[in-house]
């Protein structure tokens, strides 16, 4: 007998383990160190500035005046600086833009993935090099803060473009599929993803930059053209700086400049786009308008993607420690007050465990009390900007607060702006409501504004889940607990198209490999991720002979006219290929022989 002594050098093992970990992360983050590779694009800075001399927009007068649907008047919601006006599109001009886009798309459909990837990289380089100007323009058109614009629009758009450049081709190239049992040895089958043609997108005002670049980038990567109908509250940026940027990016890579068209106007312009001969419609907005879009699209059998907002639940389990609550409170505030709460995917309903309820509120109140409201382009320390739609937003939000308070809710915090200073402006004080009853309107209606809505303490995880799911919306969701397993268990049972564990649900934006969309009143179908990109394509099922000499032919028992053997032959095939056990296979072979 021989014995062998095995010695282990722990130091060397740790060295190799550390090297392996370092290599893994180096591979993961190596792209950060590499140049973007796109072409440089320059857009006039004058397009980012209001017309000279600067004048104030009379919002009160505008809101009382009879609407003029021939023009779109533009102003900065935070400063009320007049930004000019844009001519509203008519049915004829919308149809002309669709026609121009289609002609350009017929050329772009033949583009290589290399050229499309170069376009994504060129757009990305433009965004990175001009992020300060992009943010300034987005702030002027929407009233949000500069931080909100960079964090919520620029950063997310960069991730989208980077993902498309790196993964678009692999998602859209031909995909081989398993061949059926009867022809596995003679056929190859695959799916092709062909561009649909012209995509129509109707997008809201809350993210004036991202809401344009997001659908445009995906549509172009898939080989489509796109016509984007922007909100009247975001027309200045789309008609000016952002629209010019897209044209310059297309020109830089040799793509047809008519490939992207921007439509301005109101409901009639949107209806003209949906019914104007587009190949697919993406709509982001309210359930009420989404139903109208769907009805209009049904008349031409135009497929639609509907993203109709949400009332996302934010669950805090009662095992959270003091340090957990310190962290979660900042996440909660960022989720609610980012872009003044005007987010499709943002927490609107907070369900907090009874044993940590007071601890959560004690952290929220002093922070909310300190929030500074104002014009961010003029003050970098402003926390919250304006709500975009003036009195339409302010009156609706105040109505939700008043209704909740009348039914038992308490106002824990509500900014420092005197009510008289809100008249004629687009500001609304950041508000925290607590002990909100489920009978309040705010429990079911989308808030889309700077109001944190904390319901009565939950008695258990089951209680929190039941209350979170008692809502017709289902876009996104999140759950927090000291135990990751517990948070995951809660999140997995929330009725939503997206869910995050110990993280804010908006982080789905930072993983562009994930599809974005919801269920119920939040709409259906997806954008982003492979699912969204392929959804912009015609999925074509294809088949060909695997062996050149083995061509398809119909077996004699199945020939016309019938010889009376066809059914026996077919039954033999069923038993041979799908029957259970050897005996079944033998019976199938016997039937085939007899039928032959």
Coordinates of C-alpha atoms in Angstrom, one line a residue, residues 22 77 81 93 111 164 188 194 221-222 231 285 315 317 332 376 386 435 440 453 456-457 461 503 509 524 541 591:
X22 CA -10.7 40.0 -11.5
X77 CA -43.1 75.2 -17.0
X81 CA -40.2 81.6 -20.4
X93 CA -49.2 66.6 -43.5
X111 CA -28.9 48.4 -44.7
X164 CA -28.7 47.9 -29.1
X188 CA -33.7 22.9 -41.8
X194 CA -37.8 41.3 -41.2
X221 CA -31.9 49.1 -35.3
X222 CA -34.7 46.8 -36.5
X231 CA -47.1 65.7 -27.0
X285 CA -50.3 57.5 -22.3
X315 CA -43.8 46.9 -0.1
X317 CA -41.5 44.1 5.2
X332 CA -38.7 55.8 -1.8
X376 CA -33.5 73.8 -11.9
X386 CA -42.6 71.9 -12.0
X435 CA -52.8 56.4 6.6
X440 CA -59.8 57.2 -1.5
X453 CA -49.2 57.8 -0.8
X456 CA -52.3 52.1 6.8
X457 CA -49.7 49.7 8.3
X461 CA -46.8 39.9 4.0
X503 CA -34.5 47.7 -5.4
X509 CA -34.7 50.8 -17.3
X524 CA -50.1 45.0 -23.1
X541 CA -41.1 31.0 -40.4
X591 CA -49.6 -0.2 -40.8

